[in-house]
Every structure is written in C-alpha cells, then in structure tokens.
Coordinates of C-alpha atoms in Angstrom, one line a residue:
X1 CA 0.0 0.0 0.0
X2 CA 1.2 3.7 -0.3
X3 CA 1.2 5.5 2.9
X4 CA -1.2 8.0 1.8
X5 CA -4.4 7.9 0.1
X6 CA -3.8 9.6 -3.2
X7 CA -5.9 10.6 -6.1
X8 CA -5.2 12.3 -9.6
X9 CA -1.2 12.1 -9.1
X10 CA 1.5 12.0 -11.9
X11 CA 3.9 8.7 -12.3
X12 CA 6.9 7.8 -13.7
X13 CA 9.3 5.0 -13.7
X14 CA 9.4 1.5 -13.5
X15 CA 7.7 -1.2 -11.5
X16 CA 10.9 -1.3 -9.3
X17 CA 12.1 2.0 -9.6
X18 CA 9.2 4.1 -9.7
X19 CA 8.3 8.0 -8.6
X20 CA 4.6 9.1 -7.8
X21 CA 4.0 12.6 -6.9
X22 CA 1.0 15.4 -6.4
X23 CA -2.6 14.8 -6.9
X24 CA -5.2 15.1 -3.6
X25 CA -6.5 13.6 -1.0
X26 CA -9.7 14.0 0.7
X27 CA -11.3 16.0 -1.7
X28 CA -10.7 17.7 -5.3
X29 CA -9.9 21.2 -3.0
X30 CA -7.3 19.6 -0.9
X31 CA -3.9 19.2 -3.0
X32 CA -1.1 17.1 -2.4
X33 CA 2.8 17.8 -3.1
X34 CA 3.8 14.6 -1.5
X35 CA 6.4 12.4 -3.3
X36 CA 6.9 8.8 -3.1
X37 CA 9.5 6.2 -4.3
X38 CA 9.0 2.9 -5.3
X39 CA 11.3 -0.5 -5.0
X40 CA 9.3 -2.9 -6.3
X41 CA 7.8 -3.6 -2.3
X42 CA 7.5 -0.7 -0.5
X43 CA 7.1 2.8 -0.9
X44 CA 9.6 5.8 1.4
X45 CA 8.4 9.5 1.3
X46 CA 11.1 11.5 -0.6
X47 CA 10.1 14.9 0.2
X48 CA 7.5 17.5 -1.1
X49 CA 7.2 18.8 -4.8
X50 CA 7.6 22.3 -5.0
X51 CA 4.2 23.3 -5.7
X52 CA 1.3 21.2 -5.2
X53 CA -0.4 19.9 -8.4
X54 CA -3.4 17.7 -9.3
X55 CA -4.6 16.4 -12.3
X56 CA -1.2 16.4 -13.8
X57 CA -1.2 17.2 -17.8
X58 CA 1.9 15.7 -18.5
X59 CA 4.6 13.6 -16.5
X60 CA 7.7 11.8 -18.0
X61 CA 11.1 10.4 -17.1
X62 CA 12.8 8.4 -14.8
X63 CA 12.8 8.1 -10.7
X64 CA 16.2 10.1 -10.4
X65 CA 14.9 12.6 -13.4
X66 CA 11.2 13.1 -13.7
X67 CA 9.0 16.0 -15.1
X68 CA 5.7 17.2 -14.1
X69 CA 3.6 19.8 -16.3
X70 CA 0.0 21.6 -16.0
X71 CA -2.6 20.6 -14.0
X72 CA -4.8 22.4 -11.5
X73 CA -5.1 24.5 -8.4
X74 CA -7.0 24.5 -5.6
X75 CA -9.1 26.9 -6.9
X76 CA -9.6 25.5 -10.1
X77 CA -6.7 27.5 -11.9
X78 CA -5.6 25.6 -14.8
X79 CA -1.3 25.6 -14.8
X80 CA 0.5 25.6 -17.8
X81 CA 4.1 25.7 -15.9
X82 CA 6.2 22.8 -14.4
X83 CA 8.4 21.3 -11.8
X84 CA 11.2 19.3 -12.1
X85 CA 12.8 16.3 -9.8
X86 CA 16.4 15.6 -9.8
X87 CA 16.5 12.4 -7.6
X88 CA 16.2 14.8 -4.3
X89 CA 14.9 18.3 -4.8
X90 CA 11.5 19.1 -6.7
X91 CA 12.3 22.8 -8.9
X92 CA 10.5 25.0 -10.6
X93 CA 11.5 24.6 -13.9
X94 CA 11.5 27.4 -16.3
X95 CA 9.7 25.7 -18.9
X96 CA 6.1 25.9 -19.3
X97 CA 3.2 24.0 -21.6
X98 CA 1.7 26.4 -24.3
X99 CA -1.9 25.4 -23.2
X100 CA -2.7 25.9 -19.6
X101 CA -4.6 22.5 -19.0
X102 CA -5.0 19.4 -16.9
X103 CA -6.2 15.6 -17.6
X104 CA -9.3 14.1 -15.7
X105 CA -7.4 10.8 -15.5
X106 CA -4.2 9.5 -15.1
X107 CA -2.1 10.5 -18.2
X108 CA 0.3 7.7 -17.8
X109 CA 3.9 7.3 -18.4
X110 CA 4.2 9.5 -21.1
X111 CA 8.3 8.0 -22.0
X112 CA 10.6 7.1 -19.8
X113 CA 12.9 9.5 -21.0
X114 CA 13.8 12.5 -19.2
X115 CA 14.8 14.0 -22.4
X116 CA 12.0 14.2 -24.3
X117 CA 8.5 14.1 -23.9
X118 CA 5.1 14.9 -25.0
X119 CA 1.2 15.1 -24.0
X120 CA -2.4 15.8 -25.9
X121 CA -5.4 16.4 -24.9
X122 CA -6.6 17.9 -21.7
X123 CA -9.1 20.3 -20.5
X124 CA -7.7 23.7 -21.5
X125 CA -9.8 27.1 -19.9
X126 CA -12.8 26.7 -22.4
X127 CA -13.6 23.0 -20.6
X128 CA -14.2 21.5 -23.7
X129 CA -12.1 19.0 -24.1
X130 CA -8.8 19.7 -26.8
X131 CA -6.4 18.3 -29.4
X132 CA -3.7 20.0 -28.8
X133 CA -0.4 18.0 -28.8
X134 CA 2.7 19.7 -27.2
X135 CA 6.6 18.4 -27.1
X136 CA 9.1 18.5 -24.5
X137 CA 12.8 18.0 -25.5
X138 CA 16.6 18.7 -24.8
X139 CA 19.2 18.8 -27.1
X140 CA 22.5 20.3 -26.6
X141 CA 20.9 23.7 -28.0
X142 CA 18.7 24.3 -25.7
X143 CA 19.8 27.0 -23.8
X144 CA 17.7 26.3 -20.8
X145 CA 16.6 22.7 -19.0
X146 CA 13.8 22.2 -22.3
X147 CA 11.7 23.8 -24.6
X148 CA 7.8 22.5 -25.3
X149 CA 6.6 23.2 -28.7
X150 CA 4.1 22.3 -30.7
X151 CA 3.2 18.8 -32.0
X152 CA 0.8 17.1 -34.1
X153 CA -3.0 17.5 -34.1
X154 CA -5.1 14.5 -32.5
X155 CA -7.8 13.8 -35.3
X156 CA -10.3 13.4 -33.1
X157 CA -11.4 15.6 -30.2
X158 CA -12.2 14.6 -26.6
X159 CA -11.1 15.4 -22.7
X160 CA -10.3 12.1 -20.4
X161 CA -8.9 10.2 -22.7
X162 CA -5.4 8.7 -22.2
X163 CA -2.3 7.4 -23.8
X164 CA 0.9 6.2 -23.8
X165 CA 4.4 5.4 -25.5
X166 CA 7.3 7.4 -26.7
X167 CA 7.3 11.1 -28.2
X168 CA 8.1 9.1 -31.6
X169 CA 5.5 6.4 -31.5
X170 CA 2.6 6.5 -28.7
X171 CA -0.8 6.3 -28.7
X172 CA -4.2 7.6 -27.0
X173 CA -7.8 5.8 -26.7
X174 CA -11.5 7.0 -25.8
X175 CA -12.4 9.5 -23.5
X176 CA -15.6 11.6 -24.0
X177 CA -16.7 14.2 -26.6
X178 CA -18.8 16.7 -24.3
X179 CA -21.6 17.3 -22.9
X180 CA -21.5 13.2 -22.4
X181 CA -20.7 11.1 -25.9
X182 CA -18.3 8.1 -24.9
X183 CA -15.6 7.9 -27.9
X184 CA -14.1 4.2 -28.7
X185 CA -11.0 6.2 -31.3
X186 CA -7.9 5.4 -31.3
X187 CA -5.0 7.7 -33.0
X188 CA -1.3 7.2 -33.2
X189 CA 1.6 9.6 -33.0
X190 CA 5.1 8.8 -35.2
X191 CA 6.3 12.4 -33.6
X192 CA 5.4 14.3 -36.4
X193 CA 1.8 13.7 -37.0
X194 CA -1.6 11.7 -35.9
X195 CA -3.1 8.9 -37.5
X196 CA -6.2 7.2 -36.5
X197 CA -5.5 3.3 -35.1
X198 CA -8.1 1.1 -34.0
X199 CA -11.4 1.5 -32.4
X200 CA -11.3 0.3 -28.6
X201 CA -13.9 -2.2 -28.0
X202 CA -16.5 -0.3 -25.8
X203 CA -16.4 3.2 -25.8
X204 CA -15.5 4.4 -22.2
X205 CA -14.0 8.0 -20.6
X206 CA -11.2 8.4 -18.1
X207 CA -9.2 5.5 -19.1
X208 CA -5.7 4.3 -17.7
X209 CA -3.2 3.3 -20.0
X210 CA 0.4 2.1 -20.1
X211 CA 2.9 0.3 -22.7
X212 CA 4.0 1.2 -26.0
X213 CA 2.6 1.6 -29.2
X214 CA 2.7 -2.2 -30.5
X215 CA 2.3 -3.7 -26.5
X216 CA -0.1 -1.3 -25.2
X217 CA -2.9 -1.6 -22.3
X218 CA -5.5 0.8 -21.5
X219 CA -8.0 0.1 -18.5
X220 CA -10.8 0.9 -16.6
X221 CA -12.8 4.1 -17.4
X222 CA -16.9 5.0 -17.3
X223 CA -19.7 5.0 -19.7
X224 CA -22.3 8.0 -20.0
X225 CA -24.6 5.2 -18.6
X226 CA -22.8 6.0 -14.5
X227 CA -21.3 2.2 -15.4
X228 CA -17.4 2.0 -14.2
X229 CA -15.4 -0.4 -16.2
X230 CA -13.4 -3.2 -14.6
X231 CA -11.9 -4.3 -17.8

C-alpha cells in the first residue's frame, strides 16, 4: 500500500524503480505535493514537490529525473508551468506548456525519457475538451533545461482520454466528446503527425493506459450510462 491515500497524481518509472507525486486527498480542493518512491515492495516519502499539483497534464522520465507539467489549483486554476525532480529536490523549472490545461485521468507514463517528452489532450480554460499536442525535448541547444513546442494534431477531439508510449511512437484511446458522448477512437503519433489506429472495444472516458505503441494496455474508465469499467 502507499502510505497516503492519493488521487489524480503524476507517475513515472518502473515497477521497481518508480516515482509518484501530487494529486489530492480527501477532496478535489485539498492538493497534495507529496512524493513517493518505489522499490518494487514498499514505498519511502522522498520529500514535497515544490508546488502542489493535481490532475497532472503531462509527467515523464525516470525516478532520479522526472518532469511534471499543468494541472490544477486548488481553486480551479488551470497551470501551464512545471516542476522538475532531480532524484532529491522538486524545482521550478523554467519551462512551461503552451496550453494551460490538466487531464481528468491519469495521463500515464508518457516516455521514460527525461529528455523528451510529450502530452495531448486535456481540458484547456474553455472546458471543452482539446487536441492540442505539445513536445518536451533537450538537445544540446537548448539553452535552458527544455523547450515544449508544438506537435501534431489528434484527429479526433475529446477530454479524459489517455495514452501512452514514446514522443516518436505512442498512442491515445477513448475519452468523452462533451456534454457526455463516450468515444471508442484510437490515434497514433510517429512524432510528427496523428493517425487514427483502431477502435477500442467499448467506448469508455477516463481511461488508464500504459505500454507502447505495439504492447499497449489501457484500463478501466466509465460509460455515460454511471457504469465504471473493470476491464
């Protein structure tokens, strides 16, 4: 079990080297910046984030070198800045998303890189769901810690859906085209553009995902009907 009661966090990692971070606890107003690492059996408090964060937009990198973009405040304030963990310390980092926005579910692993990264999708200000795609990488010319710019445009629209993979080839499933249409779409990223993959077999919102784009897994989720998936 982790030692606190967590929901709406970022992760990163592996299964026995893993980071998890942010999110809240007993309700939506009351914001977490606890961080937590993983061995594979237990989990050991590493120390606070710098700011406190749920609904993360966009996570990525190792348990030593992880990222954490967007999300929302207390107040319901949606970030477009990040923070950054170098093993120890949680940083502001002087990066920030071009979208202010944060996910509804968990936006998975997106890469375990801590060099580049990406994320799509989201609930921007207008609360309509987006298909915005944004890129996160360093390269030995960028002058500061990383740079986002923009990506690729997800050919179909929705908020709560989720993905996974690599900035070069990841994917992202269902979710839910407002004011309640369940979407079963799938679309695939090569890092340059979108494609549309295979429909998911029941249309569901607020899914989990993880993998890659050949070995991928997505999970849970609800229906428009109040039904929570299992599957």
């Amino acid at each position: 079990d982790i030692p606190t009661v967590i929901s709406s966090g970022g992760a990163v990692g592996t299964q026995t080297a893993g980071l998890g971070f942010g999110g809240y606890s007993t309700s939506a107003s009351s914001q977490v910046a606890e961080s937590l690492t993983y061995d594979g059996t237990s989990w050991t408090d590493v120390g606070d984030m710098n700011k406190a964060r749920r609904n993360i937009m966009c996570n990525f990198g190792t348990q030593t070198d992880a990222y954490a973009f967007g999300g929302i405040t207390p107040s319901g304030t949606r970030q477009a800045d990040g923070s950054s963990w170098d093993g120890t310390t949680w940083s502001a980092h002087p990066s920030s998303l071009g979208t202010g926005r944060f996910t509804q579910s968990h936006p998975g692993d997106m890469g375990s890189s801590s060099t580049a990264g990406w994320c799509s999708g989201g609930n921007p200000p207008a609360n309509a769901g987006s298909n915005i795609t944004e890129e996160f990488n360093v390269t030995a010319n960028t002058i500061t810690a990383g740079a986002w710019s923009s990506g690729g445009t997800i050919p179909f629209t929705s908020n709560q859906k989720n993905g996974s993979g690599i900035l070069t080839a990841a994917f992202v499933s269902g979710g839910e085209t407002p004011p309640g249409a369940m979407v079963d779409d799938t679309a695939e990223y090569n890092g340059t553009s979108w494609t549309a993959g295979g429909d998911i077999n029941s249309a569901r919102g607020d899914v989990m995902a993880a993998g890659t784009l050949t070995a991928g897994l997505i999970m849970g989720g609800y229906q428009n009907t109040g039904t929570f998936l299992f599957s």
